XYZ file of C-alpha atoms in Angstrom:
459
model
C 100.495 -52.722 13.233
C 102.343 -50.981 15.821
C 102.548 -52.482 19.282
C 103.670 -50.888 22.500
C 104.673 -54.495 23.612
C 104.276 -58.013 22.446
C 100.990 -59.597 22.982
C 101.881 -62.390 25.610
C 100.339 -64.729 28.067
C 101.972 -64.647 31.400
C 101.260 -67.158 34.335
C 101.045 -65.479 37.786
C 99.777 -67.938 40.440
C 97.925 -70.032 37.788
C 96.168 -66.833 36.375
C 96.651 -66.178 32.621
C 96.999 -62.357 32.041
C 96.888 -61.041 28.470
C 98.692 -57.933 27.702
C 97.082 -55.483 25.266
C 98.475 -53.693 22.428
C 98.595 -49.780 22.384
C 95.989 -49.813 19.629
C 93.667 -52.133 21.621
C 93.954 -50.008 24.591
C 93.395 -46.711 22.659
C 90.193 -48.106 21.036
C 89.026 -49.194 24.440
C 89.638 -45.584 25.661
C 87.681 -44.147 22.572
C 84.730 -46.382 23.111
C 84.688 -45.650 27.010
C 84.812 -41.831 26.199
C 82.041 -42.025 23.675
C 79.595 -44.227 25.666
C 80.122 -42.302 29.002
C 81.213 -38.728 28.220
C 79.790 -37.773 24.690
C 78.143 -34.709 23.736
C 76.658 -35.737 20.248
C 73.291 -36.629 21.634
C 72.596 -33.408 23.298
C 74.072 -31.606 20.223
C 71.570 -33.573 18.054
C 68.808 -32.688 20.413
C 69.442 -28.942 19.826
C 69.771 -29.385 16.118
C 66.568 -31.349 15.831
C 64.371 -30.050 18.564
C 65.416 -26.501 18.991
C 66.520 -25.616 15.272
C 64.541 -28.110 13.394
C 64.663 -28.721 9.663
C 67.770 -27.119 7.891
C 66.970 -26.985 4.040
C 69.709 -24.970 2.265
C 69.018 -21.277 2.239
C 66.561 -21.494 5.150
C 66.628 -19.891 8.417
C 66.979 -23.281 9.952
C 70.249 -23.813 8.049
C 71.585 -20.510 9.154
C 70.846 -21.140 12.831
C 72.664 -24.557 12.432
C 75.740 -22.972 11.100
C 75.890 -20.652 14.097
C 75.172 -23.283 16.626
C 77.697 -25.869 15.357
C 80.326 -23.341 15.054
C 79.799 -22.317 18.666
C 79.870 -25.788 19.832
C 83.039 -26.609 18.067
C 84.641 -23.536 19.644
C 83.906 -24.881 23.138
C 86.159 -27.755 22.362
C 89.348 -25.624 22.440
C 90.522 -26.499 18.830
C 93.146 -24.977 16.944
C 90.931 -23.476 14.291
C 87.176 -23.024 13.919
C 85.883 -21.079 10.903
C 83.134 -20.712 8.107
C 83.650 -21.358 4.600
C 81.304 -19.432 2.281
C 79.327 -21.230 -0.358
C 76.442 -20.054 -2.436
C 73.532 -22.435 -2.246
C 70.025 -22.903 -3.829
C 66.996 -21.714 -2.115
C 63.800 -23.834 -2.779
C 60.683 -23.323 -0.751
C 57.790 -25.909 -0.433
C 55.099 -23.285 0.345
C 51.563 -24.304 1.331
C 50.647 -27.899 2.183
C 50.264 -29.865 -0.957
C 46.700 -31.198 -1.948
C 46.170 -34.444 -3.812
C 42.984 -36.564 -4.339
C 41.550 -39.027 -6.769
C 38.123 -37.833 -8.188
C 35.603 -40.777 -8.479
C 32.354 -39.238 -9.633
C 31.367 -37.123 -6.526
C 33.664 -39.021 -4.246
C 37.194 -37.673 -3.453
C 39.843 -39.925 -2.148
C 42.687 -37.754 -0.503
C 46.308 -39.114 -0.527
C 49.400 -38.286 1.549
C 51.629 -36.377 -0.879
C 54.557 -33.872 -0.826
C 56.262 -31.938 -3.523
C 59.768 -33.203 -4.526
C 62.581 -30.980 -3.829
C 63.246 -28.695 -6.805
C 59.843 -29.136 -8.354
C 57.933 -26.402 -9.948
C 54.383 -25.445 -8.743
C 51.127 -26.376 -10.304
C 48.872 -23.522 -11.626
C 47.450 -21.684 -8.641
C 44.102 -23.304 -9.081
C 45.832 -26.789 -9.327
C 45.529 -29.247 -12.182
C 43.225 -32.251 -12.819
C 43.979 -35.080 -15.270
C 43.719 -38.704 -15.974
C 46.610 -40.904 -14.549
C 48.791 -43.406 -16.385
C 50.799 -45.798 -14.225
C 54.190 -46.987 -15.252
C 57.005 -48.945 -13.516
C 60.042 -47.503 -14.972
C 61.566 -44.690 -17.260
C 61.851 -47.356 -19.920
C 58.059 -48.143 -19.733
C 57.317 -44.502 -20.061
C 59.552 -43.980 -23.107
C 57.801 -47.033 -24.728
C 54.417 -45.328 -24.381
C 55.478 -42.335 -26.151
C 54.041 -38.839 -26.563
C 50.708 -39.931 -27.878
C 49.750 -41.859 -24.807
C 51.455 -39.656 -22.134
C 50.666 -36.012 -23.320
C 48.030 -34.343 -21.181
C 48.251 -36.964 -18.338
C 49.652 -37.314 -14.910
C 52.343 -40.038 -14.912
C 52.405 -42.334 -11.780
C 55.780 -44.010 -11.169
C 55.070 -46.980 -9.047
C 58.105 -49.152 -8.954
C 58.852 -50.376 -5.220
C 62.193 -50.851 -3.532
C 63.096 -54.479 -4.079
C 62.716 -56.216 -0.750
C 65.012 -59.011 -1.733
C 68.210 -56.834 -1.196
C 69.448 -57.290 2.296
C 71.479 -54.150 1.527
C 68.775 -51.567 1.474
C 70.873 -48.962 -0.277
C 71.044 -51.298 -3.319
C 67.256 -51.288 -3.254
C 67.160 -47.579 -3.077
C 69.500 -47.159 -6.015
C 67.571 -49.584 -8.071
C 64.324 -47.369 -8.159
C 65.583 -43.800 -7.185
C 65.853 -42.865 -10.905
C 61.964 -42.553 -11.065
C 62.242 -39.702 -8.387
C 65.378 -37.902 -9.802
C 64.506 -38.125 -13.572
C 60.725 -38.979 -13.801
C 59.560 -35.380 -14.120
C 62.168 -34.593 -16.689
C 61.521 -37.476 -18.907
C 57.662 -37.290 -18.549
C 57.850 -33.556 -19.253
C 59.551 -34.226 -22.564
C 56.516 -36.329 -23.571
C 53.860 -33.586 -22.606
C 52.860 -34.946 -19.413
C 51.294 -32.390 -16.971
C 52.722 -33.810 -13.735
C 54.301 -36.936 -12.096
C 53.568 -38.727 -8.956
C 56.248 -40.808 -7.551
C 56.075 -43.756 -5.024
C 58.207 -43.000 -2.016
C 61.521 -44.603 -1.574
C 60.456 -46.770 1.414
C 60.460 -50.525 2.060
C 57.615 -50.506 4.520
C 54.044 -49.580 3.995
C 53.066 -46.263 5.773
C 51.461 -42.929 5.331
C 54.612 -40.809 5.159
C 55.358 -39.369 1.803
C 59.319 -38.981 1.152
C 60.715 -36.007 -0.545
C 63.917 -35.853 -2.334
C 65.424 -34.057 -5.170
C 64.150 -34.128 -8.699
C 65.927 -32.159 -11.638
C 65.050 -30.646 -14.907
C 68.478 -30.765 -16.524
C 68.488 -30.061 -20.234
C 64.897 -29.226 -20.794
C 62.994 -26.080 -21.294
C 61.033 -24.215 -18.789
C 57.764 -25.309 -20.620
C 58.784 -28.953 -20.095
C 59.202 -28.641 -16.524
C 56.265 -30.169 -14.797
C 55.234 -30.635 -11.129
C 56.695 -33.546 -9.281
C 55.205 -34.984 -6.140
C 55.895 -38.062 -3.953
C 53.042 -40.385 -2.579
C 53.328 -42.545 0.599
C 53.758 -46.254 -0.032
C 50.186 -46.827 1.296
C 48.926 -44.100 -0.909
C 50.788 -45.671 -4.051
C 49.155 -49.068 -3.197
C 45.689 -47.509 -3.002
C 46.143 -45.366 -6.036
C 47.247 -48.193 -8.255
C 44.295 -50.322 -7.010
C 41.869 -47.590 -7.567
C 43.128 -46.819 -11.074
C 42.725 -50.477 -12.087
C 39.164 -50.428 -10.915
C 38.437 -46.811 -12.353
C 40.811 -46.187 -15.206
C 39.060 -43.150 -16.229
C 39.400 -41.401 -12.750
C 41.307 -38.123 -12.511
C 43.646 -36.829 -10.130
C 43.818 -33.300 -8.543
C 47.051 -31.847 -7.623
C 48.005 -28.527 -6.002
C 51.410 -27.450 -4.839
C 52.938 -23.921 -4.496
C 56.664 -24.565 -4.243
C 59.097 -21.929 -5.519
C 62.866 -21.540 -6.310
C 64.454 -18.259 -5.441
C 67.970 -16.889 -6.237
C 70.958 -18.603 -4.743
C 71.938 -17.530 -1.295
C 75.117 -17.249 0.874
C 75.587 -20.001 3.345
C 78.566 -21.826 4.880
C 80.404 -25.040 5.466
C 81.406 -25.269 9.137
C 85.009 -26.283 9.825
C 86.960 -27.268 12.955
C 90.532 -28.206 13.038
C 93.121 -29.965 15.211
C 96.618 -29.061 13.808
C 98.888 -32.194 13.250
C 101.696 -32.444 15.734
C 104.101 -34.121 13.170
C 102.594 -33.690 9.768
C 100.281 -30.525 9.810
C 100.420 -30.503 5.980
C 98.657 -33.806 5.768
C 94.870 -33.485 6.233
C 92.452 -36.010 7.449
C 88.634 -34.975 7.168
C 85.675 -36.293 8.995
C 82.255 -35.063 8.210
C 78.587 -35.049 7.397
C 75.957 -32.680 5.915
C 74.283 -29.917 7.981
C 71.435 -29.236 5.575
C 68.271 -31.512 5.725
C 65.038 -31.600 4.094
C 62.097 -29.755 5.367
C 59.471 -32.318 6.297
C 61.111 -33.560 9.473
C 64.084 -32.334 11.422
C 66.819 -34.332 9.831
C 67.947 -36.291 12.692
C 69.225 -39.347 10.945
C 69.708 -37.507 7.605
C 72.084 -36.158 8.310
C 72.232 -34.618 11.886
C 73.563 -37.781 13.109
C 76.590 -37.749 10.827
C 77.327 -34.118 11.818
C 77.214 -34.616 15.600
C 79.288 -37.911 15.166
C 81.845 -36.090 13.347
C 82.079 -33.439 15.896
C 82.259 -35.993 18.664
C 85.321 -37.552 17.114
C 87.322 -34.460 18.087
C 85.613 -34.261 21.437
C 86.741 -38.002 22.018
C 90.315 -37.213 21.063
C 90.306 -34.102 23.472
C 88.870 -36.181 26.284
C 91.455 -39.121 25.996
C 94.250 -36.559 25.412
C 95.088 -37.798 22.024
C 97.079 -35.352 19.616
C 96.777 -36.392 16.040
C 100.059 -36.552 14.132
C 98.183 -35.396 10.942
C 95.825 -32.432 10.772
C 92.276 -33.428 11.639
C 89.470 -31.327 10.272
C 85.835 -31.833 10.874
C 83.672 -30.406 7.947
C 79.969 -29.955 8.234
C 78.917 -29.597 4.633
C 76.171 -27.452 3.459
C 73.669 -28.451 0.664
C 74.305 -32.184 0.111
C 70.493 -32.674 -0.341
C 69.875 -30.608 -3.475
C 73.137 -29.602 -5.137
C 76.275 -30.801 -3.256
C 77.517 -27.243 -3.282
C 79.444 -27.415 -0.059
C 81.307 -30.543 -0.987
C 82.241 -28.977 -4.371
C 83.224 -25.745 -2.752
C 85.371 -27.383 -0.197
C 87.339 -29.176 -2.950
C 87.561 -25.927 -4.935
C 89.165 -24.008 -1.989
C 91.297 -27.128 -1.091
C 92.620 -27.234 -4.752
C 93.417 -23.591 -4.616
C 95.571 -23.883 -1.545
C 97.203 -27.090 -2.871
C 96.056 -28.889 0.309
C 97.191 -32.552 0.687
C 94.256 -34.807 1.907
C 95.217 -38.174 2.864
C 92.027 -39.487 4.290
C 88.306 -38.565 4.280
C 85.574 -40.281 6.364
C 81.852 -39.422 5.925
C 78.729 -40.445 7.975
C 75.558 -40.082 5.941
C 73.678 -43.292 6.570
C 71.766 -42.650 9.747
C 72.521 -42.895 13.417
C 71.944 -46.517 13.594
C 74.360 -49.322 15.164
C 77.554 -49.178 13.156
C 78.420 -52.253 11.218
C 81.568 -51.325 9.217
C 82.969 -49.232 6.610
C 82.696 -48.921 2.819
C 86.030 -48.014 1.350
C 87.192 -46.253 -1.767
C 90.873 -47.055 -2.043
C 93.409 -49.024 -4.025
C 94.116 -52.588 -3.207
C 97.076 -51.853 -0.848
C 95.164 -49.438 1.252
C 91.921 -51.509 1.310
C 93.901 -54.657 2.608
C 95.532 -52.249 5.127
C 92.285 -51.029 6.568
C 90.840 -54.668 6.537
C 93.670 -55.897 8.329
C 92.381 -53.988 11.392
C 89.226 -55.990 11.427
C 90.204 -57.994 14.561
C 90.738 -54.749 16.456
C 87.001 -53.919 15.725
C 85.534 -57.277 16.433
C 84.911 -56.554 20.159
C 82.771 -53.670 19.152
C 80.766 -55.689 16.562
C 82.319 -53.922 13.622
C 82.691 -56.603 10.887
C 81.978 -54.898 7.440
C 84.921 -53.887 5.509
C 83.958 -53.760 1.823
C 84.755 -51.683 -1.226
C 82.165 -49.213 -2.146
C 80.769 -45.729 -2.144
C 82.138 -43.437 0.608
C 80.015 -40.328 0.690
C 78.551 -37.682 -1.590
C 80.281 -34.682 0.092
C 83.597 -36.254 0.011
C 83.105 -37.511 -3.472
C 84.508 -34.375 -5.069
C 87.706 -34.236 -2.922
C 90.803 -34.896 -5.001
C 94.374 -35.498 -4.002
C 97.450 -37.223 -5.039
C 96.899 -40.010 -2.558
C 93.717 -40.130 -0.714
C 91.651 -42.838 0.921
C 87.794 -42.316 1.271
C 85.623 -44.181 3.529
C 81.992 -44.176 4.587
C 80.455 -45.311 7.952
C 78.111 -48.241 7.392
C 75.404 -48.494 10.083
C 72.680 -51.232 10.012
C 70.486 -49.969 7.175
C 67.293 -51.870 7.743
C 65.244 -49.007 9.194
C 66.943 -46.082 7.396
C 64.479 -45.872 4.673
C 61.657 -45.822 7.068
C 62.782 -42.155 7.862
C 64.781 -41.005 4.934
C 63.600 -37.545 3.686
C 60.174 -37.915 5.463
C 58.319 -36.103 8.292
C 59.276 -38.901 10.978
C 62.966 -38.312 10.548
C 62.817 -36.726 14.086
C 64.984 -36.946 17.222
C 62.879 -39.634 18.884
C 63.859 -41.990 16.062
C 67.495 -41.824 17.129
C 68.903 -44.203 19.883
C 71.435 -42.475 22.073
C 73.768 -45.403 22.315
C 73.786 -46.301 18.701
C 74.676 -42.735 17.808
C 77.576 -42.826 20.268
C 78.758 -46.288 19.066
C 78.975 -44.836 15.466
C 81.139 -41.743 16.593
C 83.456 -44.314 18.474
C 83.835 -46.392 15.301
C 84.662 -43.324 13.457
C 87.214 -42.065 15.917
C 88.864 -45.400 16.078
C 89.443 -45.706 12.303
C 90.819 -42.106 12.332
C 93.213 -42.855 15.095
C 94.293 -45.984 13.217
C 94.927 -44.126 10.023
C 96.629 -41.334 11.948
C 99.128 -43.683 13.492
C 99.796 -46.062 10.582
C 99.243 -43.666 7.629
C 98.161 -44.904 4.069
C 99.953 -46.898 1.661
C 101.324 -45.036 -1.336
């Protein structure tokens, strides 16, 4: 670690004074700027409250592109531009209807179509329901027991995992692949328990896919709230011959033109070396995407604002990228890599924020042993700011495609305990984001980018 002067204890009249290193002082300035002079919270307020949901191909996404570009231009950056990318356009349509038919009684359930799902027939569909806990259990039942029925996937997130993303990854396959696998067996539709650790009435959407199956096998896919899943399971046990009525009118259109939004501070010493910081600008359509991932976008923008405020000029080129279409295609991340490869750009570092705007706890790092150890060695610099987690792991979906001869990828890791209360649901709104927590995340990101810029990466 570079030091402007040696850390020393000097005695003056019995008072011990501790000198600070240059890095310690800069991190202090970064945090002060973020906590007292940040723009990320009002930026997020406009994205959430004025623009709203930003699903790829929507009017909201288009407005978000224009707004964030205009805000980056106010920072006096060296470059601000849009990068074209073709994205899918899926529209939810009318509000979904779902209820269990028990004789003359109808029990309504909170449901929502999964992203990319096909519609039901216009009149809806009505069928018996078969409950399963996994794709393996579905396969074991076989076509004879599945054909003509609605498959209800009811595997909850495992509450034993303190790391909630581990719980999420342990059951998300039923959402992403459930409709495809059930369709192969002749099911009429699937209902999937929401990816949420708490019991509430918010259904959580998210992408499903029909890869490698025919159009005839593509069946409607809907999510049900966790409270709804509990009630449906209980009701089916008491009334196994009950039928479920489902109606949804979602539709997929031809791809449309959209954009990644890019802002750049050109490196003062090594302009050919690029460091990326970013999040994804698109969001699902039920809420306004404040945590997922408006927070990551405005935090990434704030990094550049912080450097402007403290007068820091990066040695390497620093580029903020607001990626389009992470939620249902990753087209923005893939196109950014395609264009970067064509230009033979040299990316040395990429940092993504896509885990919510909660209190930052550390970083997950994709790097070789030398670079992992190098970043981990800065842990003491982050301790005063309650950043303690330096672990090997996934960095981010949008920076995943990015390739270079030598590149280190990192993901911001906030406290994750509340994240899945809001993830892909109607309650992912501005009021769920704490201003100070959002600003602390931006400061943590700026601090790591500063240290990488000053010290470089190991090769």
